[in-house]
Amino acid sequence: MIPLGMFILFAAILTTVLSVRIKRDAQRTREVESLSKTLNLPFMENDSIGLGQQLQHFSLFRKGRRTMFRRSKVSNIIRGNVGETDVYLFDYTYVVSTGKSSRRITQSVFFANDKKWYLPNFTLRPERWWHKILSGLGIQKDINFEENPRFSDNFWLKSEFEGIVREKFTPNLQQFLLEKPPVHLEGENYYLLAYKPGKKLKPSEAKQYFETCCELTRLMQTEGKLELLQLADIEPLNEDEIKLKMER
């Protein structure tokens, strides 16, 4: 039987931890909401439109251990559109187990949704030394561009549809990614994800990252013709428009 003193101490520690987390989460919500006002875009504290469920097939959204009390969640959503492409910036929180302990991770994610894209499944991430070893041993190989060795040396690009990926990754797109790398990029059909693994961006960082990802979105729309995106081009979506698009 646990001594009463130990139980009280444990309860006090747990209460303190939860209190700190609640205050920290509330502060984060205020910061992102303030950023949405700076961008003149709508804000949603909770995922009432089901982004988390919609993106379950991406590996990022399958991370973490789900229990009765610990579930991954999407929150603090900024939403708008670039032309006909819906764009979102949000926080994604999940819990991972490390031995006997667990760790709660919150990271920023950019998501673009365009029914005209038909992107091949692909992942793009920085190429590390172990990638080069795996490639040299013939265990794993990525897609390289002989005409752009700098891009190939910097990024590990994987896809089952190499031919289509080579068409999509035009010289202009490669150059943009070299100059403004999103760190991790994933595409599938209508969807494009960009994020820095495990990184929750500060408001100033999030603003710059969002603008960069919107530039990338515009570049993909124009198929190789790079047009820098002005914030005036990002038009807000109202609640009814978002729910209608998510239902389609």
PDB file of C-alpha atoms in Angstrom:
ATOM      1  CA  MET A   1       0.000   0.000   0.000  1.00  0.00           C
ATOM      2  CA  ILE A   2       1.308   3.436  -0.929  1.00  0.00           C
ATOM      3  CA  PRO A   3       1.910   5.654   2.128  1.00  0.00           C
ATOM      4  CA  LEU A   4      -0.429   8.632   2.346  1.00  0.00           C
ATOM      5  CA  GLY A   5       2.481  11.078   2.278  1.00  0.00           C
ATOM      6  CA  MET A   6       3.837   9.598  -0.952  1.00  0.00           C
ATOM      7  CA  PHE A   7       0.393   9.703  -2.531  1.00  0.00           C
ATOM      8  CA  ILE A   8      -0.060  13.372  -1.620  1.00  0.00           C
ATOM      9  CA  LEU A   9       3.405  14.199  -2.968  1.00  0.00           C
ATOM     10  CA  PHE A  10       2.706  12.385  -6.231  1.00  0.00           C
ATOM     11  CA  ALA A  11      -0.661  14.137  -6.611  1.00  0.00           C
ATOM     12  CA  ALA A  12       0.960  17.523  -5.971  1.00  0.00           C
ATOM     13  CA  ILE A  13       3.666  16.884  -8.580  1.00  0.00           C
ATOM     14  CA  LEU A  14       1.111  15.695 -11.137  1.00  0.00           C
ATOM     15  CA  THR A  15      -1.097  18.725 -10.504  1.00  0.00           C
ATOM     16  CA  THR A  16       1.871  21.064 -10.943  1.00  0.00           C
ATOM     17  CA  VAL A  17       2.946  19.388 -14.191  1.00  0.00           C
ATOM     18  CA  LEU A  18      -0.582  19.550 -15.616  1.00  0.00           C
ATOM     19  CA  SER A  19      -0.965  23.169 -14.540  1.00  0.00           C
ATOM     20  CA  VAL A  20       2.291  24.154 -16.254  1.00  0.00           C
ATOM     21  CA  ARG A  21       1.257  22.288 -19.414  1.00  0.00           C
ATOM     22  CA  ILE A  22      -2.158  23.944 -19.514  1.00  0.00           C
ATOM     23  CA  LYS A  23      -0.622  27.405 -19.105  1.00  0.00           C
ATOM     24  CA  ARG A  24       2.000  26.660 -21.752  1.00  0.00           C
ATOM     25  CA  ASP A  25      -0.624  25.389 -24.201  1.00  0.00           C
ATOM     26  CA  ALA A  26      -2.796  28.447 -23.582  1.00  0.00           C
ATOM     27  CA  GLN A  27       0.171  30.724 -24.228  1.00  0.00           C
ATOM     28  CA  ARG A  28       0.905  28.876 -27.469  1.00  0.00           C
ATOM     29  CA  THR A  29      -2.701  29.292 -28.579  1.00  0.00           C
ATOM     30  CA  ARG A  30      -2.551  33.035 -27.928  1.00  0.00           C
ATOM     31  CA  GLU A  31       0.705  33.305 -29.893  1.00  0.00           C
ATOM     32  CA  VAL A  32      -0.618  31.465 -32.956  1.00  0.00           C
ATOM     33  CA  GLU A  33      -3.902  33.361 -32.863  1.00  0.00           C
ATOM     34  CA  SER A  34      -1.928  36.613 -32.785  1.00  0.00           C
ATOM     35  CA  LEU A  35       0.083  35.394 -35.791  1.00  0.00           C
ATOM     36  CA  SER A  36      -3.135  34.651 -37.682  1.00  0.00           C
ATOM     37  CA  LYS A  37      -4.231  38.254 -37.109  1.00  0.00           C
ATOM     38  CA  THR A  38      -0.876  39.492 -38.396  1.00  0.00           C
ATOM     39  CA  LEU A  39      -1.386  37.391 -41.535  1.00  0.00           C
ATOM     40  CA  ASN A  40      -5.052  38.452 -41.706  1.00  0.00           C
ATOM     41  CA  LEU A  41      -6.124  34.807 -41.852  1.00  0.00           C
ATOM     42  CA  PRO A  42      -8.731  32.814 -39.883  1.00  0.00           C
ATOM     43  CA  PHE A  43      -7.720  30.856 -36.774  1.00  0.00           C
ATOM     44  CA  MET A  44      -9.122  27.697 -35.203  1.00  0.00           C
ATOM     45  CA  GLU A  45      -7.985  26.496 -31.786  1.00  0.00           C
ATOM     46  CA  ASN A  46      -9.316  22.952 -32.262  1.00  0.00           C
ATOM     47  CA  ASP A  47      -9.435  20.596 -35.243  1.00  0.00           C
ATOM     48  CA  SER A  48     -13.163  20.841 -35.915  1.00  0.00           C
ATOM     49  CA  ILE A  49     -12.598  20.165 -39.646  1.00  0.00           C
ATOM     50  CA  GLY A  50     -10.821  16.816 -39.167  1.00  0.00           C
ATOM     51  CA  LEU A  51      -7.340  17.523 -40.533  1.00  0.00           C
ATOM     52  CA  GLY A  52      -5.763  14.932 -38.234  1.00  0.00           C
ATOM     53  CA  GLN A  53      -8.072  12.210 -39.510  1.00  0.00           C
ATOM     54  CA  GLN A  54      -7.646  13.293 -43.126  1.00  0.00           C
ATOM     55  CA  LEU A  55      -3.847  13.006 -42.923  1.00  0.00           C
ATOM     56  CA  GLN A  56      -3.628   9.643 -41.119  1.00  0.00           C
ATOM     57  CA  HIS A  57      -2.010   7.910 -44.095  1.00  0.00           C
ATOM     58  CA  PHE A  58       1.121  10.067 -43.747  1.00  0.00           C
ATOM     59  CA  SER A  59       3.807   8.546 -41.533  1.00  0.00           C
ATOM     60  CA  LEU A  60       4.010  11.647 -39.331  1.00  0.00           C
ATOM     61  CA  PHE A  61       0.382  11.229 -38.266  1.00  0.00           C
ATOM     62  CA  ARG A  62       0.864   7.591 -37.349  1.00  0.00           C
ATOM     63  CA  LYS A  63       3.532   8.445 -34.789  1.00  0.00           C
ATOM     64  CA  GLY A  64       2.997   8.238 -31.086  1.00  0.00           C
ATOM     65  CA  ARG A  65       1.304   5.936 -28.641  1.00  0.00           C
ATOM     66  CA  ARG A  66      -2.453   6.222 -28.314  1.00  0.00           C
ATOM     67  CA  THR A  67      -4.112   5.488 -24.994  1.00  0.00           C
ATOM     68  CA  MET A  68      -7.255   6.622 -23.252  1.00  0.00           C
ATOM     69  CA  PHE A  69      -5.482   9.718 -21.950  1.00  0.00           C
ATOM     70  CA  ARG A  70      -2.828  10.302 -24.624  1.00  0.00           C
ATOM     71  CA  ARG A  71      -3.862  10.903 -28.165  1.00  0.00           C
ATOM     72  CA  SER A  72      -2.277  12.773 -31.005  1.00  0.00           C
ATOM     73  CA  LYS A  73      -4.048  15.972 -31.916  1.00  0.00           C
ATOM     74  CA  VAL A  74      -4.062  18.867 -34.356  1.00  0.00           C
ATOM     75  CA  SER A  75      -4.570  22.339 -32.896  1.00  0.00           C
ATOM     76  CA  ASN A  76      -3.929  26.053 -33.417  1.00  0.00           C
ATOM     77  CA  ILE A  77      -4.837  26.055 -37.104  1.00  0.00           C
ATOM     78  CA  ILE A  78      -4.216  29.000 -39.422  1.00  0.00           C
ATOM     79  CA  ARG A  79      -6.000  28.568 -42.720  1.00  0.00           C
ATOM     80  CA  GLY A  80      -6.243  30.315 -46.066  1.00  0.00           C
ATOM     81  CA  ASN A  81      -5.664  29.655 -49.740  1.00  0.00           C
ATOM     82  CA  VAL A  82      -3.141  30.432 -52.436  1.00  0.00           C
ATOM     83  CA  GLY A  83      -5.128  30.721 -55.625  1.00  0.00           C
ATOM     84  CA  GLU A  84      -7.229  27.555 -55.688  1.00  0.00           C
ATOM     85  CA  THR A  85      -4.977  25.707 -53.238  1.00  0.00           C
ATOM     86  CA  ASP A  86      -6.080  25.440 -49.607  1.00  0.00           C
ATOM     87  CA  VAL A  87      -3.199  26.019 -47.189  1.00  0.00           C
ATOM     88  CA  TYR A  88      -2.914  25.413 -43.452  1.00  0.00           C
ATOM     89  CA  LEU A  89      -0.342  25.892 -40.724  1.00  0.00           C
ATOM     90  CA  PHE A  90      -0.985  24.047 -37.474  1.00  0.00           C
ATOM     91  CA  ASP A  91       0.499  22.368 -34.411  1.00  0.00           C
ATOM     92  CA  TYR A  92       0.596  18.576 -34.263  1.00  0.00           C
ATOM     93  CA  THR A  93       1.063  16.961 -30.841  1.00  0.00           C
ATOM     94  CA  TYR A  94       1.823  13.309 -30.168  1.00  0.00           C
ATOM     95  CA  VAL A  95       3.417  11.162 -27.459  1.00  0.00           C
ATOM     96  CA  VAL A  96       6.296   8.753 -28.030  1.00  0.00           C
ATOM     97  CA  SER A  97       7.583   6.128 -25.621  1.00  0.00           C
ATOM     98  CA  THR A  98      11.283   5.956 -24.779  1.00  0.00           C
ATOM     99  CA  GLY A  99      11.849   2.921 -22.604  1.00  0.00           C
ATOM    100  CA  LYS A 100       9.918   3.327 -19.366  1.00  0.00           C
ATOM    101  CA  SER A 101       9.194   6.995 -19.959  1.00  0.00           C
ATOM    102  CA  SER A 102       7.261   8.947 -22.544  1.00  0.00           C
ATOM    103  CA  ARG A 103       7.747  12.266 -24.249  1.00  0.00           C
ATOM    104  CA  ARG A 104       5.183  14.730 -25.565  1.00  0.00           C
ATOM    105  CA  ILE A 105       6.166  16.364 -28.857  1.00  0.00           C
ATOM    106  CA  THR A 106       4.517  19.340 -30.520  1.00  0.00           C
ATOM    107  CA  GLN A 107       5.661  20.434 -33.954  1.00  0.00           C
ATOM    108  CA  SER A 108       4.545  22.870 -36.629  1.00  0.00           C
ATOM    109  CA  VAL A 109       3.184  21.485 -39.908  1.00  0.00           C
ATOM    110  CA  PHE A 110       2.312  23.143 -43.222  1.00  0.00           C
ATOM    111  CA  PHE A 111      -0.350  21.428 -45.335  1.00  0.00           C
ATOM    112  CA  ALA A 112      -1.501  22.281 -48.867  1.00  0.00           C
ATOM    113  CA  ASN A 113      -4.483  20.639 -50.547  1.00  0.00           C
ATOM    114  CA  ASP A 114      -5.170  21.026 -54.273  1.00  0.00           C
ATOM    115  CA  LYS A 115      -7.467  18.707 -56.229  1.00  0.00           C
ATOM    116  CA  LYS A 116      -5.620  19.567 -59.474  1.00  0.00           C
ATOM    117  CA  TRP A 117      -2.185  18.357 -58.382  1.00  0.00           C
ATOM    118  CA  TYR A 118      -2.224  14.529 -58.596  1.00  0.00           C
ATOM    119  CA  LEU A 119       1.197  14.330 -56.963  1.00  0.00           C
ATOM    120  CA  PRO A 120       3.131  11.048 -56.931  1.00  0.00           C
ATOM    121  CA  ASN A 121       3.884   9.645 -53.503  1.00  0.00           C
ATOM    122  CA  PHE A 122       7.279  11.002 -52.459  1.00  0.00           C
ATOM    123  CA  THR A 123       9.359  12.015 -49.462  1.00  0.00           C
ATOM    124  CA  LEU A 124      12.158  14.567 -49.461  1.00  0.00           C
ATOM    125  CA  ARG A 125      14.536  15.061 -46.549  1.00  0.00           C
ATOM    126  CA  PRO A 126      18.129  16.185 -45.982  1.00  0.00           C
ATOM    127  CA  GLU A 127      20.636  13.560 -47.097  1.00  0.00           C
ATOM    128  CA  ARG A 128      22.787  12.348 -44.195  1.00  0.00           C
ATOM    129  CA  TRP A 129      25.978  10.344 -44.081  1.00  0.00           C
ATOM    130  CA  TRP A 130      24.103   7.093 -43.419  1.00  0.00           C
ATOM    131  CA  HIS A 131      22.016   7.643 -46.542  1.00  0.00           C
ATOM    132  CA  LYS A 132      25.220   7.800 -48.566  1.00  0.00           C
ATOM    133  CA  ILE A 133      26.431   4.551 -46.966  1.00  0.00           C
ATOM    134  CA  LEU A 134      23.140   2.785 -47.696  1.00  0.00           C
ATOM    135  CA  SER A 135      23.256   4.029 -51.274  1.00  0.00           C
ATOM    136  CA  GLY A 136      26.894   2.996 -51.703  1.00  0.00           C
ATOM    137  CA  LEU A 137      26.115  -0.519 -50.441  1.00  0.00           C
ATOM    138  CA  GLY A 138      23.120  -0.768 -52.744  1.00  0.00           C
ATOM    139  CA  ILE A 139      20.751  -1.306 -49.804  1.00  0.00           C
ATOM    140  CA  GLN A 140      18.695   1.804 -50.490  1.00  0.00           C
ATOM    141  CA  LYS A 141      18.877   4.260 -53.327  1.00  0.00           C
ATOM    142  CA  ASP A 142      17.205   7.581 -53.849  1.00  0.00           C
ATOM    143  CA  ILE A 143      16.393   9.608 -56.946  1.00  0.00           C
ATOM    144  CA  ASN A 144      19.340  11.667 -58.159  1.00  0.00           C
ATOM    145  CA  PHE A 145      19.580  14.289 -60.894  1.00  0.00           C
ATOM    146  CA  GLU A 146      22.848  14.059 -62.834  1.00  0.00           C
ATOM    147  CA  GLU A 147      22.366  17.585 -64.148  1.00  0.00           C
ATOM    148  CA  ASN A 148      22.108  18.945 -60.583  1.00  0.00           C
ATOM    149  CA  PRO A 149      24.612  17.139 -58.321  1.00  0.00           C
ATOM    150  CA  ARG A 150      24.247  19.815 -55.627  1.00  0.00           C
ATOM    151  CA  PHE A 151      20.559  19.016 -55.229  1.00  0.00           C
ATOM    152  CA  SER A 152      21.255  15.280 -55.225  1.00  0.00           C
ATOM    153  CA  ASP A 153      23.989  15.658 -52.602  1.00  0.00           C
ATOM    154  CA  ASN A 154      21.753  17.716 -50.324  1.00  0.00           C
ATOM    155  CA  PHE A 155      18.500  15.765 -50.485  1.00  0.00           C
ATOM    156  CA  TRP A 156      17.336  12.173 -50.099  1.00  0.00           C
ATOM    157  CA  LEU A 157      14.375  11.861 -52.479  1.00  0.00           C
ATOM    158  CA  LYS A 158      12.341   8.650 -52.457  1.00  0.00           C
ATOM    159  CA  SER A 159       9.352   7.556 -54.523  1.00  0.00           C
ATOM    160  CA  GLU A 160       7.942   4.500 -56.250  1.00  0.00           C
ATOM    161  CA  PHE A 161       7.145   6.713 -59.243  1.00  0.00           C
ATOM    162  CA  GLU A 162      10.587   7.907 -60.281  1.00  0.00           C
ATOM    163  CA  GLY A 163       9.590   9.024 -63.772  1.00  0.00           C
ATOM    164  CA  ILE A 164       6.750  11.235 -62.559  1.00  0.00           C
ATOM    165  CA  VAL A 165       8.891  12.656 -59.751  1.00  0.00           C
ATOM    166  CA  ARG A 166      11.571  13.631 -62.246  1.00  0.00           C
ATOM    167  CA  GLU A 167       8.934  15.533 -64.229  1.00  0.00           C
ATOM    168  CA  LYS A 168       7.555  17.288 -61.148  1.00  0.00           C
ATOM    169  CA  PHE A 169      10.953  18.284 -59.728  1.00  0.00           C
ATOM    170  CA  THR A 170      11.803  20.841 -62.376  1.00  0.00           C
ATOM    171  CA  PRO A 171      15.087  22.803 -62.306  1.00  0.00           C
ATOM    172  CA  ASN A 172      13.241  25.791 -60.815  1.00  0.00           C
ATOM    173  CA  LEU A 173      11.733  23.646 -58.071  1.00  0.00           C
ATOM    174  CA  GLN A 174      15.119  22.098 -57.299  1.00  0.00           C
ATOM    175  CA  GLN A 175      16.716  25.536 -57.056  1.00  0.00           C
ATOM    176  CA  PHE A 176      13.951  26.804 -54.779  1.00  0.00           C
ATOM    177  CA  LEU A 177      14.372  23.845 -52.428  1.00  0.00           C
ATOM    178  CA  LEU A 178      18.122  24.423 -52.289  1.00  0.00           C
ATOM    179  CA  GLU A 179      17.644  28.084 -51.405  1.00  0.00           C
ATOM    180  CA  LYS A 180      14.718  27.641 -49.005  1.00  0.00           C
ATOM    181  CA  PRO A 181      14.635  24.011 -47.858  1.00  0.00           C
ATOM    182  CA  PRO A 182      11.477  23.029 -45.940  1.00  0.00           C
ATOM    183  CA  VAL A 183      13.594  20.292 -44.232  1.00  0.00           C
ATOM    184  CA  HIS A 184      11.008  17.532 -44.740  1.00  0.00           C
ATOM    185  CA  LEU A 185       8.542  17.403 -47.624  1.00  0.00           C
ATOM    186  CA  GLU A 186       5.940  14.751 -48.429  1.00  0.00           C
ATOM    187  CA  GLY A 187       3.497  14.560 -51.308  1.00  0.00           C
ATOM    188  CA  GLU A 188       0.621  12.274 -52.207  1.00  0.00           C
ATOM    189  CA  ASN A 189      -2.183  12.871 -54.701  1.00  0.00           C
ATOM    190  CA  TYR A 190      -3.733  16.224 -53.729  1.00  0.00           C
ATOM    191  CA  TYR A 191      -1.708  16.706 -50.561  1.00  0.00           C
ATOM    192  CA  LEU A 192       1.609  18.357 -49.741  1.00  0.00           C
ATOM    193  CA  LEU A 193       3.145  18.376 -46.245  1.00  0.00           C
ATOM    194  CA  ALA A 194       6.161  20.352 -45.051  1.00  0.00           C
ATOM    195  CA  TYR A 195       7.650  20.333 -41.555  1.00  0.00           C
ATOM    196  CA  LYS A 196      10.777  20.348 -39.452  1.00  0.00           C
ATOM    197  CA  PRO A 197      10.693  17.069 -37.478  1.00  0.00           C
ATOM    198  CA  GLY A 198      10.045  17.681 -33.789  1.00  0.00           C
ATOM    199  CA  LYS A 199      10.286  21.474 -34.194  1.00  0.00           C
ATOM    200  CA  LYS A 200       7.621  23.784 -32.788  1.00  0.00           C
ATOM    201  CA  LEU A 201       8.238  27.081 -34.529  1.00  0.00           C
ATOM    202  CA  LYS A 202       8.193  30.362 -32.663  1.00  0.00           C
ATOM    203  CA  PRO A 203       5.723  32.919 -34.079  1.00  0.00           C
ATOM    204  CA  SER A 204       8.401  34.785 -36.049  1.00  0.00           C
ATOM    205  CA  GLU A 205       9.794  31.489 -37.393  1.00  0.00           C
ATOM    206  CA  ALA A 206       6.298  30.209 -38.173  1.00  0.00           C
ATOM    207  CA  LYS A 207       5.460  33.336 -40.174  1.00  0.00           C
ATOM    208  CA  GLN A 208       8.582  32.984 -42.310  1.00  0.00           C
ATOM    209  CA  TYR A 209       8.073  29.240 -42.751  1.00  0.00           C
ATOM    210  CA  PHE A 210       4.439  29.708 -43.754  1.00  0.00           C
ATOM    211  CA  GLU A 211       5.363  32.344 -46.323  1.00  0.00           C
ATOM    212  CA  THR A 212       8.129  30.123 -47.731  1.00  0.00           C
ATOM    213  CA  CYS A 213       5.774  27.154 -48.029  1.00  0.00           C
ATOM    214  CA  CYS A 214       3.211  29.363 -49.742  1.00  0.00           C
ATOM    215  CA  GLU A 215       5.909  30.366 -52.237  1.00  0.00           C
ATOM    216  CA  LEU A 216       6.543  26.672 -52.815  1.00  0.00           C
ATOM    217  CA  THR A 217       2.816  26.148 -53.330  1.00  0.00           C
ATOM    218  CA  ARG A 218       2.686  28.933 -55.898  1.00  0.00           C
ATOM    219  CA  LEU A 219       5.712  27.482 -57.686  1.00  0.00           C
ATOM    220  CA  MET A 220       4.019  24.089 -57.943  1.00  0.00           C
ATOM    221  CA  GLN A 221       0.920  25.764 -59.349  1.00  0.00           C
ATOM    222  CA  THR A 222       2.863  27.527 -62.082  1.00  0.00           C
ATOM    223  CA  GLU A 223       4.831  24.399 -63.098  1.00  0.00           C
ATOM    224  CA  GLY A 224       8.308  25.818 -63.038  1.00  0.00           C
ATOM    225  CA  LYS A 225       7.554  29.519 -63.232  1.00  0.00           C
ATOM    226  CA  LEU A 226       8.613  31.002 -59.896  1.00  0.00           C
ATOM    227  CA  GLU A 227       6.466  33.879 -58.744  1.00  0.00           C
ATOM    228  CA  LEU A 228       7.134  35.219 -55.262  1.00  0.00           C
ATOM    229  CA  LEU A 229       4.014  35.181 -53.170  1.00  0.00           C
ATOM    230  CA  GLN A 230       2.774  38.343 -51.542  1.00  0.00           C
ATOM    231  CA  LEU A 231       0.676  38.038 -48.416  1.00  0.00           C
ATOM    232  CA  ALA A 232      -2.152  39.796 -50.229  1.00  0.00           C
ATOM    233  CA  ASP A 233      -2.401  36.686 -52.435  1.00  0.00           C
ATOM    234  CA  ILE A 234      -3.306  34.512 -49.449  1.00  0.00           C
ATOM    235  CA  GLU A 235      -7.066  34.722 -49.210  1.00  0.00           C
ATOM    236  CA  PRO A 236      -8.955  33.566 -46.118  1.00  0.00           C
ATOM    237  CA  LEU A 237     -11.421  30.695 -46.234  1.00  0.00           C
ATOM    238  CA  ASN A 238     -14.570  30.970 -44.173  1.00  0.00           C
ATOM    239  CA  GLU A 239     -15.836  28.116 -41.998  1.00  0.00           C
ATOM    240  CA  ASP A 240     -18.513  26.941 -44.467  1.00  0.00           C
ATOM    241  CA  GLU A 241     -16.022  26.818 -47.374  1.00  0.00           C
ATOM    242  CA  ILE A 242     -13.580  24.728 -45.351  1.00  0.00           C
ATOM    243  CA  LYS A 243     -16.175  22.189 -44.215  1.00  0.00           C
ATOM    244  CA  LEU A 244     -17.535  21.892 -47.764  1.00  0.00           C
ATOM    245  CA  LYS A 245     -14.046  21.264 -49.197  1.00  0.00           C
ATOM    246  CA  MET A 246     -13.256  18.667 -46.510  1.00  0.00           C
ATOM    247  CA  GLU A 247     -16.485  16.772 -47.262  1.00  0.00           C
ATOM    248  CA  ARG A 248     -15.695  16.429 -50.975  1.00  0.00           C
TER     249      ARG A 248
END
